[in-house]
XYZ file of C-alpha atoms in Angstrom:
698
model
C 19.069 2.161 1.511
C 20.317 0.071 4.109
C 17.569 2.980 6.507
C 14.614 1.270 4.910
C 15.797 -2.378 4.372
C 15.748 -2.304 1.028
C 16.007 -5.369 -1.287
C 14.944 -8.192 0.757
C 16.323 -10.862 -1.576
C 18.005 -10.659 -4.577
C 16.798 -11.198 -8.192
C 17.902 -14.937 -8.448
C 14.449 -16.465 -8.964
C 12.741 -13.544 -8.793
C 11.381 -14.406 -12.097
C 9.583 -17.408 -11.208
C 7.955 -15.903 -8.372
C 7.663 -12.748 -10.916
C 5.710 -14.773 -13.125
C 3.079 -16.817 -10.348
C 2.336 -13.084 -9.415
C 1.536 -12.284 -12.414
C -0.871 -14.973 -12.790
C -2.687 -13.892 -9.209
C -2.950 -10.642 -11.034
C -4.734 -12.412 -13.972
C -7.135 -14.235 -10.976
C -7.612 -10.747 -9.490
C -8.227 -9.297 -13.047
C -10.835 -12.458 -13.531
C -12.778 -11.216 -10.540
C -12.740 -8.126 -11.303
C -14.356 -8.738 -14.954
C -16.780 -11.217 -13.350
C -17.964 -8.418 -10.436
C -18.850 -5.527 -13.227
C -21.008 -8.004 -15.409
C -23.541 -8.390 -11.210
C -24.742 -4.909 -10.987
C -25.191 -5.853 -7.419
C -21.939 -5.639 -6.356
C -21.206 -2.068 -6.660
C -23.930 -2.447 -3.354
C -23.428 -5.566 -2.115
C -26.939 -5.700 0.003
C -26.951 -8.445 2.754
C -30.401 -9.620 3.635
C -31.570 -10.186 6.562
C -30.802 -14.299 7.954
C -34.711 -14.992 7.381
C -34.173 -14.316 3.680
C -31.548 -16.694 3.170
C -32.643 -19.522 1.202
C -31.751 -22.718 3.342
C -31.148 -24.339 -0.204
C -28.127 -22.620 -1.363
C -26.419 -23.684 -4.101
C -22.740 -23.994 -3.888
C -21.984 -25.166 -7.514
C -19.456 -23.105 -9.744
C -16.312 -21.311 -9.753
C -15.446 -18.558 -7.293
C -12.462 -16.687 -6.313
C -11.160 -14.403 -3.443
C -9.194 -13.643 -1.236
C -7.812 -14.571 2.553
C -5.244 -13.180 5.155
C -4.407 -15.369 8.494
C -1.159 -15.856 11.014
C 0.822 -18.984 11.087
C 3.219 -20.707 12.831
C 5.011 -23.598 13.272
C 8.680 -25.114 14.120
C 11.782 -26.153 11.633
C 14.989 -28.748 12.908
C 17.912 -28.055 11.484
C 21.130 -29.679 11.711
C 25.014 -28.427 10.237
C 27.946 -29.628 10.831
C 28.793 -30.142 14.529
C 25.502 -28.234 15.303
C 21.551 -28.194 15.467
C 18.651 -26.358 16.511
C 14.749 -25.278 15.721
C 13.875 -22.783 14.614
C 10.417 -20.999 15.971
C 8.556 -19.917 12.920
C 5.772 -17.526 15.012
C 6.936 -13.916 14.933
C 5.052 -11.220 16.702
C 2.788 -9.019 15.366
C 4.091 -5.196 14.681
C 1.401 -3.038 14.459
C 3.682 -0.146 13.771
C 6.130 -2.203 11.634
C 3.546 -4.424 10.112
C 5.673 -6.982 10.474
C 5.254 -10.737 11.871
C 4.096 -14.209 10.815
C 0.626 -12.741 9.195
C -0.288 -13.533 5.280
C -2.156 -11.907 2.641
C -2.731 -14.250 -0.407
C -5.341 -14.618 -3.347
C -7.129 -18.372 -4.128
C -9.659 -19.775 -6.971
C -11.721 -22.904 -7.139
C -14.249 -25.085 -7.992
C -17.496 -26.311 -6.447
C -19.639 -28.849 -6.753
C -23.111 -30.024 -4.912
C -24.495 -33.356 -4.885
C -28.227 -33.812 -4.554
C -27.718 -34.853 -0.772
C -25.835 -31.478 -0.652
C -22.378 -33.121 -0.423
C -20.136 -31.206 -1.731
C -16.800 -31.719 -3.854
C -14.370 -29.010 -5.444
C -10.385 -28.057 -5.969
C -9.108 -24.600 -5.135
C -6.023 -23.249 -5.995
C -4.186 -20.904 -3.936
C -0.938 -18.464 -3.570
C 0.057 -16.939 -0.162
C 2.470 -13.845 0.525
C 4.297 -13.449 4.122
C 4.278 -9.654 5.735
C 7.298 -7.360 4.574
C 10.696 -8.582 6.120
C 11.554 -7.243 10.171
C 14.756 -5.966 10.633
C 16.125 -9.825 11.425
C 14.908 -10.171 7.646
C 12.409 -12.375 8.733
C 8.839 -12.654 7.987
C 7.278 -16.679 8.175
C 10.386 -18.126 9.806
C 12.872 -18.263 12.887
C 16.860 -17.408 13.244
C 19.327 -19.259 15.345
C 22.659 -17.848 17.055
C 25.534 -20.231 17.460
C 28.618 -21.014 17.761
C 30.554 -23.567 14.590
C 32.781 -25.639 15.108
C 34.901 -24.884 12.160
C 32.780 -21.134 11.326
C 32.989 -19.683 15.019
C 29.494 -17.193 15.768
C 27.503 -17.816 12.914
C 23.396 -17.460 12.718
C 21.323 -19.500 10.249
C 18.023 -18.215 9.376
C 15.371 -18.810 7.463
C 11.742 -17.131 6.316
C 9.289 -17.984 3.475
C 8.822 -15.379 0.358
C 5.845 -17.179 -1.046
C 3.756 -20.358 -0.651
C 0.690 -22.053 -1.925
C -1.415 -25.222 -2.018
C -3.573 -27.378 -4.691
C -6.499 -28.772 -2.747
C -8.928 -30.691 -3.037
C -12.184 -30.090 -0.412
C -15.405 -31.892 0.493
C -17.779 -30.960 2.944
C -21.642 -30.794 3.400
C -24.075 -28.352 3.212
C -26.900 -27.952 5.756
C -29.012 -25.207 5.174
C -27.008 -21.927 4.287
C -23.680 -23.011 5.895
C -20.996 -25.382 4.583
C -18.741 -27.270 7.045
C -15.960 -28.695 4.630
C -12.522 -30.607 4.772
C -9.574 -29.941 2.499
C -6.396 -31.644 1.216
C -3.740 -31.654 -0.771
C -0.005 -30.561 -2.465
C 1.461 -27.727 -0.745
C 4.661 -25.772 -1.776
C 6.804 -23.041 -0.176
C 9.303 -20.711 -1.608
C 11.925 -19.896 1.164
C 15.499 -17.988 1.414
C 18.204 -19.146 3.916
C 20.804 -17.203 5.075
C 23.983 -18.294 7.087
C 26.363 -15.088 8.107
C 28.954 -15.570 9.550
C 28.858 -12.910 12.510
C 32.917 -12.689 12.506
C 33.692 -11.298 9.057
C 30.047 -10.577 8.054
C 30.039 -13.059 4.847
C 26.511 -14.132 4.356
C 24.775 -17.416 2.014
C 21.479 -16.794 1.134
C 20.082 -19.595 -1.085
C 16.645 -19.899 -2.120
C 15.292 -23.227 -1.358
C 11.868 -24.541 -3.166
C 9.668 -26.848 -0.618
C 7.027 -29.287 -1.281
C 4.533 -30.833 0.798
C 1.024 -32.113 1.853
C -1.698 -30.101 2.961
C -4.917 -30.645 5.302
C -7.277 -28.670 6.884
C -10.977 -27.725 7.874
C -13.163 -24.832 7.265
C -16.554 -23.494 7.479
C -18.190 -21.006 4.928
C -21.228 -18.773 4.749
C -23.027 -16.727 2.046
C -23.097 -12.922 3.254
C -23.859 -10.729 0.487
C -25.473 -10.941 -2.962
C -22.385 -13.207 -4.649
C -20.249 -13.513 -1.760
C -19.121 -15.939 0.928
C -16.946 -15.628 3.843
C -14.885 -18.301 5.383
C -13.047 -19.714 8.785
C -10.466 -21.918 7.936
C -7.768 -23.778 9.758
C -4.197 -25.437 7.911
C -1.377 -27.976 8.306
C 1.326 -27.900 5.835
C 4.381 -30.479 6.178
C 7.435 -29.417 3.620
C 9.085 -32.516 4.863
C 13.057 -32.139 5.614
C 15.617 -30.649 2.886
C 18.799 -29.439 2.317
C 20.594 -26.576 1.048
C 24.936 -26.097 0.483
C 26.139 -22.766 1.550
C 28.669 -21.918 -0.768
C 31.117 -20.007 0.596
C 31.298 -21.460 4.068
C 31.312 -25.023 2.649
C 28.939 -26.473 4.597
C 25.363 -28.408 3.908
C 22.333 -27.728 6.332
C 19.568 -29.676 6.424
C 15.695 -29.005 7.847
C 12.184 -30.014 8.429
C 9.786 -27.351 7.739
C 6.212 -27.558 8.832
C 3.493 -24.611 9.596
C 0.285 -24.203 10.903
C -2.196 -21.639 9.213
C -5.417 -20.116 10.561
C -7.180 -17.722 7.781
C -9.886 -15.679 7.176
C -11.626 -14.873 3.618
C -14.058 -14.091 0.894
C -15.277 -15.496 -1.865
C -16.873 -14.022 -5.134
C -18.917 -16.971 -6.098
C -19.230 -16.468 -10.231
C -22.927 -17.198 -11.632
C -26.446 -17.336 -10.500
C -27.055 -16.221 -6.740
C -30.070 -16.959 -4.883
C -29.106 -14.247 -2.260
C -28.943 -11.715 -5.205
C -32.856 -11.937 -5.694
C -33.985 -12.221 -1.968
C -31.458 -8.987 -1.262
C -33.179 -6.744 -3.641
C -36.108 -6.107 -2.270
C -35.358 -7.256 1.402
C -33.412 -4.068 2.371
C -33.961 -1.542 -0.610
C -32.333 1.407 1.508
C -29.133 0.468 2.990
C -25.941 -2.201 2.336
C -24.608 -3.529 5.250
C -21.934 -5.080 3.961
C -19.829 -3.568 0.871
C -16.476 -5.193 -1.018
C -14.424 -3.258 -3.835
C -10.764 -4.161 -4.898
C -8.777 -2.437 -7.323
C -4.870 -3.830 -8.750
C -2.341 -1.230 -9.723
C 0.769 -2.163 -12.307
C 3.129 1.076 -13.072
C 6.674 0.341 -15.580
C 8.510 3.101 -14.989
C 12.384 4.390 -16.375
C 14.819 6.528 -18.373
C 17.245 6.856 -20.323
C 21.222 7.652 -19.383
C 21.470 11.211 -17.768
C 24.082 13.904 -17.200
C 25.692 12.888 -14.220
C 29.455 14.286 -13.076
C 28.868 12.948 -9.937
C 26.422 10.754 -7.372
C 25.901 10.425 -3.739
C 23.870 7.852 -1.510
C 20.250 8.629 -2.735
C 20.960 9.651 -6.383
C 19.342 8.403 -9.361
C 21.874 6.329 -11.460
C 23.341 8.400 -14.372
C 23.056 5.436 -16.801
C 19.185 4.881 -16.451
C 16.896 2.751 -15.066
C 13.548 0.906 -15.073
C 11.173 -0.323 -12.128
C 8.319 -1.561 -11.691
C 5.401 -1.698 -9.019
C 2.615 -3.608 -8.370
C -0.410 -3.505 -5.630
C -3.772 -5.379 -5.160
C -6.089 -4.406 -2.749
C -9.369 -5.095 -1.015
C -11.637 -2.687 0.729
C -13.849 -4.204 2.843
C -16.353 -2.324 5.240
C -19.484 -3.587 7.562
C -22.259 -1.429 8.859
C -21.848 -1.222 13.091
C -24.826 0.728 13.664
C -26.456 3.993 12.413
C -24.241 6.467 10.678
C -21.069 4.000 11.729
C -18.948 1.993 9.433
C -15.854 -0.183 10.035
C -13.829 -0.780 6.976
C -10.113 -3.037 6.556
C -7.767 -2.406 3.546
C -5.067 -5.590 2.945
C -3.115 -5.414 0.463
C -0.605 -6.839 -1.391
C 2.572 -5.412 -3.216
C 5.663 -5.776 -5.070
C 8.635 -3.626 -6.471
C 10.565 -0.689 -5.917
C 11.067 3.001 -7.482
C 13.664 4.419 -9.441
C 16.750 4.354 -7.479
C 14.912 2.713 -4.492
C 12.281 6.262 -4.043
C 15.444 8.323 -4.376
C 16.654 10.818 -6.576
C 13.823 13.640 -6.934
C 12.243 15.400 -4.608
C 9.155 15.570 -6.656
C 9.550 11.671 -7.248
C 7.829 10.587 -10.518
C 6.161 7.411 -9.062
C 3.341 7.893 -6.201
C 2.510 3.773 -6.310
C 6.276 3.123 -4.995
C 6.665 3.386 -1.367
C 10.489 4.063 0.388
C 10.344 0.378 0.978
C 9.905 -2.479 -1.557
C 10.408 -5.795 -2.102
C 11.616 -8.013 -4.945
C 8.853 -10.920 -3.837
C 5.395 -10.575 -3.224
C 4.152 -9.178 0.256
C 1.123 -8.487 3.506
C 0.027 -5.292 4.298
C -2.506 -4.073 6.469
C -3.190 -0.935 4.908
C -6.082 0.783 6.939
C -8.323 -0.161 9.014
C -10.455 2.403 10.826
C -14.124 3.363 11.646
C -15.953 6.157 10.852
C -18.846 7.361 12.313
C -21.056 10.296 10.245
C -23.677 12.476 12.254
C -26.198 13.928 10.214
C -26.871 17.939 11.278
C -29.460 18.793 8.864
C -29.639 20.436 6.037
C -30.254 19.638 1.738
C -29.840 15.361 1.690
C -27.783 14.174 -0.131
C -27.070 10.922 -2.462
C -24.232 8.887 -1.596
C -23.398 6.424 -4.241
C -21.287 3.063 -3.233
C -17.427 3.214 -3.641
C -13.774 2.423 -2.392
C -14.125 3.044 1.212
C -17.421 4.008 1.048
C -21.175 2.712 1.544
C -24.254 3.684 -0.984
C -26.686 5.478 1.009
C -27.839 9.416 2.258
C -26.298 12.164 4.581
C -26.752 15.791 5.132
C -25.197 18.734 3.627
C -24.496 19.544 7.468
C -22.674 16.651 9.650
C -19.709 15.562 11.449
C -17.752 12.898 10.038
C -14.901 11.374 12.750
C -12.895 8.807 11.493
C -10.322 6.681 14.116
C -7.795 3.938 13.150
C -4.832 3.426 10.392
C -5.722 5.385 7.200
C -3.565 7.966 5.151
C -3.719 11.569 6.138
C -4.605 12.425 2.469
C -7.422 10.480 2.428
C -8.997 13.569 4.485
C -6.679 16.640 4.277
C -5.286 18.166 1.128
C -7.575 15.986 -1.401
C -8.044 17.408 -4.967
C -10.731 16.218 -7.922
C -8.426 16.369 -10.588
C -5.085 15.688 -9.048
C -4.461 13.167 -5.778
C -5.112 9.821 -6.947
C -1.328 7.781 -8.493
C -3.434 4.677 -9.793
C -5.847 7.186 -11.830
C -4.520 10.547 -12.618
C -0.938 12.110 -12.261
C 1.716 9.763 -11.045
C 4.132 12.456 -9.054
C 4.593 13.139 -5.280
C 4.476 17.101 -5.891
C 1.715 16.569 -8.436
C -0.980 14.148 -6.680
C -0.105 16.068 -2.571
C 1.318 19.707 -2.591
C 4.906 18.981 -1.936
C 6.032 20.571 1.563
C 2.511 18.800 3.158
C 5.049 16.552 5.520
C 2.170 14.554 6.613
C 2.357 12.105 8.925
C 3.365 8.185 7.330
C 4.625 4.938 7.483
C 7.404 4.102 4.696
C 4.229 3.446 2.615
C 1.817 6.664 3.727
C -0.153 5.421 6.391
C -0.703 6.244 9.852
C -2.628 6.011 13.224
C -4.575 8.633 14.153
C -7.676 10.866 14.754
C -9.924 13.311 12.443
C -12.808 15.174 12.412
C -14.726 17.048 9.944
C -17.561 19.375 10.380
C -19.376 20.346 7.051
C -21.631 23.248 7.540
C -23.015 24.982 4.541
C -19.916 25.875 1.952
C -17.133 25.605 4.913
C -16.068 22.648 5.939
C -13.553 22.234 9.079
C -11.101 19.447 9.573
C -8.908 18.509 12.419
C -6.977 15.674 13.276
C -3.891 13.980 15.397
C -1.796 11.604 14.248
C 1.621 9.353 14.745
C 4.618 10.196 13.173
C 7.515 7.620 12.320
C 9.938 6.430 15.008
C 12.772 8.943 13.536
C 12.634 10.813 9.970
C 13.767 8.802 7.362
C 16.544 11.323 6.370
C 20.125 10.173 7.029
C 20.372 6.370 7.818
C 17.385 5.510 10.513
C 16.875 1.333 10.061
C 13.246 2.898 12.061
C 11.976 5.798 9.493
C 9.566 3.432 7.951
C 8.086 2.756 11.325
C 5.440 4.586 13.375
C 6.153 5.633 16.986
C 4.730 2.958 18.971
C 4.781 5.514 21.916
C 2.864 8.044 19.710
C 5.406 10.351 22.122
C 6.005 12.272 18.297
C 3.037 13.274 16.691
C 1.289 15.814 14.008
C -1.402 18.265 13.994
C -3.283 18.923 10.994
C -5.998 21.638 10.413
C -7.260 21.931 7.277
C -10.568 25.052 6.311
C -12.330 24.424 3.004
C -14.394 27.048 1.038
C -17.059 25.450 -1.718
C -18.337 27.815 -4.456
C -19.132 28.403 -7.640
C -17.571 31.030 -10.499
C -18.858 31.672 -13.731
C -21.633 28.964 -12.861
C -19.091 25.819 -12.062
C -17.997 24.535 -9.394
C -14.550 24.806 -7.038
C -13.199 24.602 -4.022
C -10.516 26.062 -1.641
C -8.601 25.055 0.820
C -6.130 25.853 3.540
C -4.122 22.968 5.080
C -1.593 23.561 7.992
C 0.305 20.886 9.964
C 2.791 20.869 13.415
C 5.221 18.285 13.663
C 6.529 17.456 17.636
C 9.145 15.036 17.705
C 12.756 14.159 17.634
C 14.171 15.906 14.284
C 17.781 17.624 13.762
C 18.586 21.216 12.198
C 20.395 22.027 9.177
C 22.603 24.203 10.889
C 23.773 21.914 14.120
C 24.450 19.262 11.225
C 26.083 21.426 9.609
C 28.199 22.316 12.398
C 28.601 19.393 13.717
C 30.448 18.183 10.344
C 32.899 21.401 10.445
C 33.965 20.683 13.592
C 34.638 16.867 12.881
C 35.890 17.494 9.054
C 32.983 14.095 8.149
C 29.532 14.723 6.463
C 26.844 16.241 7.818
C 24.737 13.252 9.979
C 21.288 14.912 10.496
C 20.654 11.590 12.784
C 23.459 12.654 15.141
C 22.077 16.412 15.606
C 18.258 15.392 17.059
C 16.446 16.464 19.616
C 12.233 17.143 20.454
C 11.208 20.202 18.332
C 8.404 21.440 15.896
C 8.324 21.929 12.425
C 5.138 23.415 10.728
C 4.178 23.890 7.443
C 1.143 25.552 5.639
C -0.266 25.086 1.844
C -3.283 26.212 -0.522
C -5.399 23.450 -2.797
C -7.414 25.054 -5.467
C -9.643 22.864 -7.568
C -12.189 24.755 -10.505
C -14.408 22.612 -12.820
C -14.162 25.154 -16.000
C -17.032 22.809 -17.809
C -18.328 19.591 -17.507
C -15.119 18.320 -20.041
C -12.286 20.012 -17.936
C -11.232 21.571 -14.981
C -7.913 22.991 -13.202
C -5.926 22.956 -10.103
C -3.134 24.646 -8.460
C -1.550 24.230 -4.869
C 1.028 26.364 -3.237
C 2.729 25.493 0.020
C 5.309 26.468 2.392
C 7.300 24.089 5.726
C 10.054 25.252 7.898
C 13.367 24.977 5.711
C 15.709 25.169 8.784
C 14.380 21.689 10.443
C 14.442 18.205 8.332
C 11.129 16.664 7.161
C 9.900 14.462 8.743
C 7.655 11.624 6.294
C 7.043 13.054 2.902
C 9.629 14.628 0.909
C 12.495 17.350 0.635
C 10.610 20.293 -0.064
C 10.227 23.590 1.747
C 8.748 25.080 -1.092
C 6.218 24.590 -3.929
C 3.822 25.634 -6.399
C 1.883 23.363 -8.791
C -0.761 24.342 -11.612
C -2.358 21.600 -14.165
C -5.577 21.148 -15.581
C -7.440 17.530 -16.310
C -9.090 17.115 -19.636
C -12.152 15.040 -20.428
C -11.729 12.870 -23.237
C -16.082 13.280 -23.941
C -15.144 16.072 -26.530
C -13.418 13.386 -28.980
C -16.259 10.560 -28.291
C -13.686 9.287 -25.674
C -15.592 10.140 -22.625
C -13.722 7.795 -20.067
C -10.412 8.926 -21.327
C -8.393 11.263 -19.674
C -5.510 13.997 -20.219
C -4.168 15.302 -18.159
C -1.028 18.571 -17.772
C 0.560 19.610 -14.468
C 3.824 22.016 -14.200
C 5.510 21.969 -10.108
C 8.162 24.157 -8.805
C 9.808 23.156 -5.942
C 12.506 24.313 -3.876
C 14.399 24.224 -0.248
C 16.105 26.830 2.113
C 19.840 28.330 1.815
C 20.778 26.328 5.058
C 18.869 23.316 3.762
C 20.705 23.304 0.543
C 24.105 23.576 2.447
C 23.679 20.707 4.432
C 23.186 18.604 1.163
C 25.928 20.276 -0.062
C 27.939 19.222 3.224
C 26.950 15.720 2.625
C 23.667 15.122 4.463
C 21.121 13.092 3.349
C 17.406 13.909 3.429
C 14.622 11.457 3.213
C 14.601 11.007 -0.784
C 17.569 12.997 -2.027
C 21.155 13.891 -1.045
C 23.986 13.631 -4.122
C 27.060 14.136 -1.935
C 27.445 17.677 -2.561
C 24.978 20.165 -3.795
C 27.741 23.092 -5.126
C 25.418 24.621 -7.729
C 22.153 24.503 -6.415
C 18.629 25.163 -8.679
C 15.135 24.881 -8.465
C 13.659 21.701 -8.966
C 11.004 21.982 -12.206
C 8.880 18.997 -13.606
C 6.902 18.599 -15.895
C 4.344 16.114 -16.065
C 1.554 14.584 -18.978
C -0.659 11.507 -19.319
C -3.724 9.783 -21.269
C -5.895 7.484 -19.542
C -7.283 5.222 -22.175
C -10.305 3.537 -20.730
C -10.105 -0.337 -21.776
C -13.601 -0.774 -19.803
C -15.998 0.610 -16.988
C -13.493 -1.126 -14.949
C -10.182 -1.016 -16.286
C -7.859 1.791 -18.001
C -4.011 1.996 -19.492
C -2.075 5.053 -18.882
C 0.484 6.508 -20.791
C 2.836 9.336 -18.774
C 5.961 11.565 -19.707
C 7.428 13.498 -16.845
C 10.375 15.988 -17.235
C 12.447 16.422 -14.348
C 14.905 19.464 -14.710
C 17.150 19.610 -11.605
C 16.544 16.793 -9.781
C 17.073 16.833 -6.490
C 17.682 20.664 -6.760
C 21.201 20.018 -8.420
C 21.469 21.864 -11.586
C 25.239 19.739 -12.027
C 22.572 16.244 -13.041
C 19.548 15.998 -15.394
C 17.048 16.091 -16.596
C 15.872 13.525 -16.564
C 13.517 12.011 -18.964
C 10.680 9.938 -17.161
C 8.524 7.050 -19.569
C 5.928 5.119 -17.680
C 3.259 3.224 -18.356
C 0.118 2.489 -15.931
C -2.504 -0.553 -15.758
C -5.307 -0.367 -13.434
C -8.450 -1.919 -12.519
C -11.183 -1.658 -10.248
C -14.408 -2.926 -9.532
């Protein structure tokens, strides 16, 4: 779908890059395995500076991640033309584009008795998601060719890496080093003849050298932080644009400023001093995860199809992501969290074809090549208000410590609305439990988000006795994602379009077992289209219903109920029900105006597998009559739109999964979903969706 800038790069050369990504994932898994062996990794307690040993031993293997910003230039020549590309792209924090990158590294250090260090390192970096011009780290030139007329020439980086040596000196606990070695880059070049729209998009491996310098320092047991400058030069290379019959040559050089963190394997002098030095609090916290999902379905009944349909021939797709959760305490009760992530892949039909889409690990945008995202960065302030003191264990985006039962929690920054609202113990995390969109959240909860599910905003939570009140305000996308909306995946930089969310939670015991009941409401305010207006315009013009053409500033409300109830220590049940205004198009989630879901989660303790889980859930999704008429008139929704809908019906879904624990930190899940009447269309389907998921975390 062009409106979401999907398929940024074709499949040629993708096997090699995907193979490299798998290798990078193995590095992450090895890091996880090593981290799991250290008892103090889950709570990384940074010692006071006076406790850091002055003879810190850097010898050993390490692995970690980095993020940074790149700039540089590329001088090109072609038949009768020449120019230069500025490779620096401004970072757009609302679209998450620009010439920033993230990556992984691993290496080995050996420290000599005189504290001179020698070592070797290998790394791979992945740029941000491409902007509307198809550029990440790269540039574009528009010029007039003597033979082709007006043309556009561009180059962008798809991935890059280095193999380098390091030499340094470590006075005390600090390490100062120089580095240099081999560099590679895998790029895509594009030559577009603007008059005809004909485009050539060859790929190019560039090989060169890298040199730089950096400083690194221990910050927590087994963990070090670094700042590094790197210059890479790839010399001059050329490609032939076959359709144009022309060859272009260009050089390519980059400068990078990187910040990173490394986990040092083996014994760590900091571990011995950290525990007694700070027994009650942790100051720095690192966690990570990686998830791979393959999902597919065989051929289905499909007498007709539209732009947003599941292919009738069947399909298989995969997604991969790796996330670092880095936190630091700012002051009493305050925490800063940053979650850089590397993503790759697409959902089935590029995340279209069913309102209850079968994988919440698939976003509305995707790429065949790994790309960088900064999914979350936020500050959380907890203010204790009294009551029973509760112990809090270190976890993802959570420090170990304590809090009182009555408290006020304020969160400001970029995060997912569903990090705080509509949560459920048994159905809320596509990386560990159910996969279907309308199971992990109420399908009618049209929460504000970009194409990956995150938004800028602020939320407040007031815990008092058995109740919690929550409220928040969040940024909507530039345009709702339905129809042809090229900016539907980007957040509104003006904050003129916003969403208010409120929730009340009641905690109780039923037959001696804990449970929760939540009521969540939202009100979206922004430029959205009325289905009836789109239908009226279609009747007058004789064209398919176009929701983009009738948007005006309006409101869309919705409300949902959310129940979780533990029945015994081995199993629990959950249910959700929701309603949203079916006269106005949804903004940022999916095409559901009515929903009811329920399910059960069963722990494997009773058959000797206490870390295994079985989940079973059912969902019924519906839309309003005018929403059905809009789709029948050829309208396109957020994720559905078969071109017509002559025989609408309720979308019905059953999902079952078995999560098998491979270890305390990794698990393999088998998932099956049956979808009747996908996209509310009784003439298509049913769809039998099979999935396998690997997830590891530390």
